[in-house]
XYZ file of N, CA and C in Angstrom:
570
model
N 136.266 95.859 81.987
C 135.634 97.036 82.565
C 134.119 96.990 82.381
N 133.685 96.672 81.150
C 132.269 96.637 80.864
C 131.586 95.503 81.609
N 132.260 94.360 81.718
C 131.684 93.205 82.397
C 131.449 93.510 83.874
N 132.354 94.175 84.511
C 132.209 94.564 85.912
C 131.066 95.534 86.113
N 130.874 96.457 85.184
C 129.792 97.428 85.268
C 128.440 96.736 85.146
N 128.332 95.802 84.221
C 127.074 95.069 84.033
C 126.771 94.224 85.271
N 127.806 93.566 85.796
C 127.618 92.733 86.988
C 127.206 93.589 88.185
N 127.853 94.743 88.366
C 127.507 95.633 89.474
C 126.079 96.164 89.332
N 125.692 96.514 88.121
C 124.341 96.998 87.861
C 123.317 95.906 88.153
N 123.620 94.690 87.712
C 122.736 93.550 87.944
C 122.556 93.310 89.446
N 123.647 93.323 90.191
C 123.583 93.107 91.640
C 122.801 94.218 92.332
N 122.967 95.445 91.887
C 122.230 96.571 92.455
C 120.729 96.418 92.206
N 120.371 96.024 90.998
C 118.952 95.839 90.667
C 118.355 94.718 91.506
N 119.067 93.619 91.665
C 118.576 92.501 92.472
C 118.362 92.943 93.917
N 119.312 93.697 94.471
C 119.171 94.178 95.845
C 117.972 95.108 95.979
N 117.759 95.962 94.992
C 116.618 96.875 95.025
C 115.304 96.103 94.958
N 115.255 95.100 94.096
C 114.046 94.279 93.980
C 113.774 93.567 95.298
N 114.817 93.029 95.918
C 114.647 92.361 97.209
C 114.112 93.329 98.260
N 114.626 94.531 98.267
C 114.168 95.534 99.235
C 112.710 95.897 98.978
N 112.352 96.123 97.725
C 110.976 96.487 97.386
C 110.018 95.354 97.748
N 110.380 94.114 97.442
C 109.523 92.975 97.760
C 109.361 92.832 99.275
N 110.452 92.972 100.014
C 110.387 92.853 101.475
C 109.514 93.939 102.084
N 109.729 95.174 101.686
C 108.932 96.282 102.223
C 107.467 96.122 101.823
N 107.213 95.715 100.588
C 105.833 95.510 100.135
C 105.145 94.413 100.947
N 105.858 93.332 101.241
C 105.285 92.243 102.034
C 104.972 92.724 103.454
N 105.876 93.477 104.060
C 105.648 93.980 105.415
C 104.439 94.918 105.434
N 104.339 95.792 104.452
C 103.188 96.697 104.364
C 101.907 95.895 104.140
N 101.974 94.876 103.294
C 100.814 94.041 103.021
C 100.354 93.301 104.277
N 101.293 92.778 105.052
C 100.939 92.105 106.313
C 100.296 93.101 107.273
N 100.840 94.310 107.364
C 100.250 95.344 108.214
C 98.833 95.684 107.786
N 98.623 95.816 106.488
C 97.281 96.094 105.967
C 96.354 94.927 106.287
N 96.837 93.704 106.114
C 96.035 92.520 106.429
C 95.641 92.478 107.891
N 96.569 92.825 108.777
C 96.278 92.855 110.218
C 95.196 93.895 110.525
N 95.334 95.077 109.941
C 94.359 96.141 110.169
C 92.979 95.737 109.670
N 92.926 95.164 108.482
C 91.643 94.771 107.901
C 91.010 93.634 108.693
N 91.808 92.647 109.110
C 91.268 91.560 109.934
C 90.762 92.094 111.264
N 91.506 92.999 111.869
C 91.061 93.581 113.128
C 89.701 94.257 112.950
N 89.549 95.048 111.893
C 88.286 95.746 111.651
C 87.150 94.765 111.383
N 87.433 93.696 110.660
C 86.407 92.687 110.356
C 85.880 92.072 111.649
N 86.767 91.628 112.503
C 86.351 90.953 113.720
C 85.836 91.933 114.780
N 86.319 93.158 114.768
C 85.844 94.127 115.762
C 84.384 94.493 115.529
N 83.890 94.288 114.335
C 82.468 94.511 114.057
C 81.599 93.568 114.893
N 82.166 92.447 115.318
C 81.457 91.476 116.150
C 81.993 91.477 117.586
N 82.696 92.545 117.949
C 83.279 92.739 119.278
C 84.282 91.633 119.635
N 85.044 91.202 118.651
C 86.096 90.211 118.854
C 87.430 90.920 118.705
N 88.291 90.774 119.707
C 89.656 91.272 119.573
C 90.485 90.125 118.990
N 90.695 90.154 117.709
C 91.341 89.040 117.005
C 92.761 88.797 117.498
N 93.388 89.796 118.077
C 94.754 89.630 118.582
C 94.799 88.675 119.778
N 93.681 88.520 120.474
C 93.628 87.578 121.592
C 93.574 86.122 121.127
N 93.132 85.882 119.903
C 92.904 84.529 119.418
C 93.869 84.099 118.315
N 94.743 84.974 117.886
C 95.615 84.684 116.750
C 97.063 84.545 117.179
N 97.818 83.886 116.330
C 99.267 83.863 116.530
C 99.920 84.553 115.333
N 101.213 84.616 115.338
C 101.954 85.351 114.308
C 101.653 84.800 112.915
N 101.573 83.489 112.788
C 101.338 82.879 111.485
C 100.007 83.330 110.882
N 98.979 83.492 111.725
C 97.677 83.953 111.218
C 97.800 85.309 110.539
N 98.661 86.176 111.088
C 98.806 87.500 110.496
C 99.763 87.511 109.316
N 100.718 86.591 109.305
C 101.633 86.525 108.156
C 100.909 86.113 106.883
N 99.846 85.313 107.044
C 99.076 84.900 105.868
C 97.776 85.690 105.709
N 97.503 86.615 106.640
C 96.251 87.378 106.628
C 95.952 88.039 105.282
N 96.926 88.702 104.653
C 96.585 89.354 103.391
C 96.237 88.364 102.280
N 96.701 87.134 102.416
C 96.481 86.148 101.366
C 95.271 85.262 101.642
N 94.664 85.410 102.828
C 93.511 84.589 103.179
C 92.214 85.189 102.638
N 92.222 86.440 102.299
C 91.042 87.102 101.759
C 91.448 87.857 100.497
N 90.801 87.534 99.404
C 91.129 88.140 98.116
C 90.987 89.663 98.153
N 89.966 90.165 98.860
C 89.745 91.615 98.912
C 90.895 92.331 99.612
N 91.434 91.714 100.671
C 92.559 92.337 101.376
C 93.784 92.362 100.466
N 94.042 91.255 99.787
C 95.183 91.188 98.870
C 95.034 92.199 97.737
N 93.853 92.265 97.172
C 93.590 93.223 96.091
C 93.773 94.658 96.585
N 93.238 94.959 97.757
C 93.369 96.305 98.297
C 94.817 96.646 98.608
N 95.531 95.714 99.225
C 96.930 95.970 99.588
C 97.768 96.228 98.340
N 97.571 95.413 97.322
C 98.320 95.586 96.075
C 97.971 96.922 95.418
N 96.686 97.208 95.344
C 96.259 98.474 94.737
C 96.775 99.671 95.541
N 96.777 99.559 96.859
C 97.247 100.662 97.704
C 98.725 100.930 97.495
N 99.528 99.867 97.502
C 100.968 100.027 97.323
C 101.275 100.603 95.945
N 100.587 100.094 94.917
C 100.806 100.615 93.567
C 100.350 102.066 93.436
N 99.200 102.395 94.013
C 98.697 103.767 93.883
C 99.581 104.763 94.623
N 100.096 104.394 95.790
C 101.002 105.293 96.514
C 102.289 105.483 95.718
N 102.789 104.415 95.128
C 103.998 104.520 94.305
C 103.759 105.441 93.111
N 102.622 105.261 92.445
C 102.295 106.086 91.280
C 102.102 107.544 91.693
N 101.395 107.783 92.797
C 101.186 109.164 93.253
C 102.505 109.851 93.602
N 103.398 109.125 94.229
C 104.706 109.699 94.563
C 105.481 110.039 93.297
N 105.472 109.130 92.330
C 106.171 109.378 91.064
C 105.533 110.542 90.302
N 104.192 110.606 90.294
C 103.516 111.713 89.612
C 103.826 113.054 90.276
N 103.894 113.057 91.597
C 104.238 114.289 92.303
C 105.648 114.745 91.932
N 106.582 113.807 91.877
C 107.965 114.139 91.495
C 108.020 114.605 90.044
N 107.285 113.927 89.172
C 107.237 114.313 87.763
C 106.651 115.713 87.609
N 105.566 115.987 88.326
C 104.936 117.302 88.291
C 105.921 118.373 88.749
N 106.642 118.087 89.825
C 107.620 119.043 90.354
C 108.738 119.315 89.340
N 109.167 118.273 88.620
C 110.267 118.424 87.654
C 109.817 119.050 86.334
N 108.629 118.718 85.867
C 108.165 119.190 84.556
C 107.520 120.575 84.608
N 106.787 120.862 85.674
C 106.092 122.147 85.800
C 106.421 122.782 87.154
N 107.661 123.187 87.349
C 108.066 123.676 88.675
C 107.321 124.932 89.134
N 107.014 125.840 88.216
C 106.307 127.067 88.611
C 104.880 126.769 89.068
N 104.177 125.943 88.307
C 102.803 125.573 88.672
C 102.800 124.750 89.971
N 103.782 123.871 90.117
C 103.917 123.057 91.327
C 104.131 123.957 92.545
N 104.961 124.952 92.381
C 105.244 125.878 93.480
C 103.992 126.675 93.857
N 103.241 127.122 92.847
C 102.009 127.856 93.126
C 100.978 126.963 93.809
N 100.864 125.728 93.348
C 99.903 124.792 93.934
C 100.250 124.475 95.391
N 101.514 124.555 95.737
C 101.966 124.286 97.105
C 102.227 125.574 97.886
N 101.693 126.691 97.395
C 101.798 127.991 98.051
C 103.242 128.394 98.326
N 104.148 127.943 97.456
C 105.551 128.311 97.584
C 106.300 127.568 98.685
N 105.646 126.623 99.314
C 106.290 125.885 100.404
C 107.404 124.972 99.906
N 107.366 124.607 98.627
C 108.401 123.718 98.092
C 109.773 124.371 98.050
N 109.818 125.657 98.241
C 111.099 126.373 98.266
C 111.736 126.355 99.664
N 110.972 125.942 100.660
C 111.472 125.908 102.038
C 112.390 124.694 102.233
N 113.316 124.797 103.158
C 114.290 123.719 103.394
C 113.634 122.472 103.998
N 112.537 122.624 104.698
C 111.878 121.510 105.367
C 110.810 120.849 104.501
N 110.642 121.306 103.266
C 109.549 120.807 102.418
C 109.660 119.315 102.119
N 110.886 118.808 101.883
C 111.055 117.383 101.572
C 110.497 116.511 102.690
N 110.834 116.848 103.920
C 110.336 116.100 105.078
C 108.824 116.262 105.200
N 108.351 117.482 105.016
C 106.921 117.777 105.077
C 106.151 116.940 104.054
N 106.676 116.852 102.846
C 106.033 116.093 101.766
C 105.915 114.622 102.134
N 106.974 114.045 102.671
C 106.972 112.630 103.063
C 105.974 112.400 104.200
N 105.991 113.295 105.186
C 105.080 113.164 106.329
C 103.627 113.261 105.866
N 103.332 114.189 104.970
C 101.965 114.343 104.449
C 101.530 113.084 103.704
N 102.402 112.508 102.872
C 102.069 111.267 102.177
C 101.780 110.145 103.174
N 102.587 110.033 104.197
C 102.398 108.970 105.195
C 101.094 109.172 105.966
N 100.817 110.401 106.377
C 99.578 110.684 107.115
C 98.357 110.396 106.249
N 98.394 110.824 104.996
C 97.275 110.563 104.081
C 97.083 109.065 103.860
N 98.182 108.337 103.742
C 98.115 106.897 103.540
C 97.506 106.205 104.761
N 97.881 106.633 105.949
C 97.343 106.027 107.181
C 95.846 106.322 107.317
N 95.440 107.555 107.037
C 94.016 107.902 107.089
C 93.242 107.089 106.059
N 93.790 106.994 104.861
C 93.179 106.211 103.792
C 93.023 104.751 104.209
N 94.061 104.169 104.818
C 93.998 102.784 105.278
C 92.930 102.598 106.344
N 92.900 103.505 107.308
C 91.923 103.384 108.388
C 90.501 103.454 107.847
N 90.212 104.426 107.001
C 88.863 104.562 106.436
C 88.491 103.357 105.583
N 89.447 102.864 104.813
C 89.189 101.693 103.972
C 88.955 100.445 104.809
N 89.741 100.260 105.861
C 89.573 99.099 106.738
C 88.232 99.168 107.459
N 87.832 100.358 107.849
C 86.539 100.540 108.502
C 85.414 100.159 107.546
N 85.505 100.600 106.303
C 84.512 100.234 105.286
C 84.514 98.721 105.064
N 85.704 98.125 104.977
C 85.818 96.683 104.783
C 85.160 95.923 105.932
N 85.348 96.393 107.165
C 84.735 95.748 108.321
C 83.217 95.759 108.233
N 82.646 96.901 107.873
C 81.184 96.989 107.728
C 80.697 96.133 106.564
N 81.439 96.155 105.457
C 81.073 95.363 104.279
C 81.054 93.873 104.602
N 82.098 93.375 105.270
C 82.148 91.948 105.588
C 81.107 91.577 106.642
N 80.825 92.481 107.587
C 79.763 92.204 108.573
C 78.433 91.981 107.866
N 78.091 92.873 106.929
C 76.831 92.723 106.195
C 76.821 91.441 105.367
N 77.945 91.111 104.790
C 78.059 89.889 103.990
C 77.893 88.645 104.868
N 78.476 88.657 106.059
C 78.382 87.524 106.987
C 76.946 87.359 107.479
N 76.296 88.449 107.807
C 74.924 88.382 108.311
C 73.978 87.800 107.262
N 74.238 88.052 105.994
C 73.368 87.573 104.918
C 73.652 86.129 104.502
N 74.762 85.569 104.945
C 75.108 84.204 104.506
C 74.272 83.153 105.241
N 74.271 81.945 104.707
C 73.552 80.825 105.314
C 74.308 80.305 106.527
N 73.560 79.694 107.445
C 74.176 79.091 108.624
C 74.992 77.867 108.223
N 76.022 77.601 109.024
C 76.794 76.368 108.864
C 76.632 75.547 110.140
N 76.952 74.279 110.078
C 76.890 73.407 111.242
C 78.264 72.829 111.500
N 78.618 72.781 112.776
C 79.894 72.204 113.181
C 79.596 71.091 114.171
N 80.123 69.905 113.887
C 79.934 68.779 114.791
C 81.140 68.711 115.715
N 80.886 68.817 117.017
C 81.952 68.799 118.012
C 82.354 67.366 118.345
N 83.417 67.212 119.109
C 83.942 65.889 119.458
C 82.919 65.045 120.212
N 82.040 65.668 120.991
C 81.034 64.906 121.739
C 79.730 64.752 120.953
N 79.806 64.896 119.640
C 78.696 64.754 118.693
C 77.631 65.848 118.819
N 77.876 66.891 119.598
C 76.970 68.024 119.641
C 77.181 68.845 118.373
N 76.099 69.369 117.857
C 76.183 70.168 116.632
C 75.904 71.629 116.971
N 76.818 72.499 116.585
C 76.669 73.942 116.741
C 76.408 74.520 115.359
N 75.445 75.411 115.272
C 75.175 76.055 113.984
C 75.182 77.566 114.167
N 75.459 78.242 113.096
C 75.497 79.703 113.095
C 76.179 80.197 111.831
N 76.359 81.484 111.774
C 77.014 82.085 110.612
C 78.518 82.144 110.884
N 79.297 81.690 109.928
C 80.754 81.670 110.074
C 81.300 83.080 109.911
N 81.888 83.596 110.989
C 82.531 84.911 110.931
C 83.922 84.755 110.337
N 84.631 83.744 110.791
C 85.979 83.481 110.308
C 86.649 82.474 111.207
N 87.921 82.227 110.929
C 88.654 81.281 111.754
C 90.133 81.627 111.751
N 90.778 81.200 112.806
C 92.224 81.285 112.895
C 92.730 79.852 112.911
N 94.001 79.686 113.198
C 94.573 78.348 113.242
C 93.921 77.510 114.343
N 93.509 78.152 115.440
C 93.016 77.427 116.607
C 91.542 77.639 116.943
N 90.883 78.616 116.323
C 89.535 78.989 116.753
C 88.638 79.254 115.534
N 87.373 78.820 115.665
C 86.336 79.146 114.682
C 85.359 80.092 115.374
N 84.973 81.174 114.699
C 84.050 82.149 115.251
C 82.698 82.010 114.580
N 81.659 81.811 115.398
C 80.296 81.673 114.895
C 79.409 82.772 115.468
N 78.482 83.241 114.645
C 77.474 84.212 115.059
C 76.141 83.480 115.083
N 75.511 83.448 116.258
C 74.196 82.823 116.379
C 73.276 83.823 117.041
N 72.394 84.399 116.271
C 71.542 85.463 116.779
C 72.398 86.673 117.095
N 72.336 87.133 118.338
C 73.159 88.270 118.761
C 74.421 87.803 119.475
N 74.591 86.502 119.616
C 75.734 85.954 120.345
C 76.857 85.548 119.397
N 78.072 85.764 119.851
C 79.254 85.357 119.096
C 79.984 84.307 119.914
N 80.316 83.194 119.272
C 81.000 82.101 119.953
C 82.360 81.857 119.313
N 83.343 81.599 120.160
C 84.665 81.178 119.703
C 84.776 79.694 120.054
N 84.868 78.859 119.054
C 84.941 77.415 119.267
C 86.367 76.964 118.982
N 87.080 76.519 120.010
C 88.447 76.034 119.801
C 88.448 74.795 118.905
N 89.408 74.716 118.019
C 89.465 73.610 117.077
C 90.102 72.373 117.705
N 91.152 72.553 118.456
C 91.879 71.385 118.937
C 92.120 71.439 120.440
N 91.027 71.441 121.211
C 91.211 71.403 122.652
C 89.972 70.806 123.300
N 90.033 70.616 124.575
C 88.909 70.056 125.294
C 87.877 71.114 125.669
N 88.223 72.390 125.455
C 87.265 73.469 125.705
C 86.197 73.378 124.637
N 84.954 73.413 125.078
C 83.863 73.223 124.133
C 83.545 74.496 123.361
N 83.398 75.611 124.056
C 83.123 76.882 123.391
C 83.425 78.029 124.340
N 83.576 79.196 123.766
C 83.780 80.415 124.523
C 82.746 81.417 124.016
N 81.864 81.889 124.900
C 80.866 82.866 124.486
C 81.504 84.240 124.601
N 81.554 84.970 123.495
C 82.198 86.282 123.471
C 81.199 87.376 123.807
N 80.057 87.323 123.193
C 79.038 88.350 123.516
C 77.682 87.753 123.427
């Protein structure tokens, strides 16, 4: 009897861990996509036109700041949710007053979840917008790089970033997309 209980508990914990890891990875990829979009949109590049699925699957891991932010965001939302539940359980009267008595309504559980999700989305958008401006300023201040093309022509500019197939360079006010493995020499974006 005891052995079956331990085995069932172990299997339940493993399934929960798998679910948490999967959901965390999906959220992290979404955050990475949003942050990459904001970074490139600062230079009027629609990164979705130049990327494939693999670029976004590794997006959160290609930039330390995105990974750090995604991890901190997921942990902070988890902690805030737990603290809210703890507050509700430990100080129910104060919690009810702080929520203007709405926690007594039948729809409050749904309302609480929706409010957390809306706040999280607003927080993500504002953070991604800040990240885009921060990386733009960082890119503008960096030194130029040189790229030697197949026909021995050298292109120089500030490296905005790259995908599996394209390198983005900023030269003055112009942004160029240089394909890595094709006969196309360059694409002027702006």
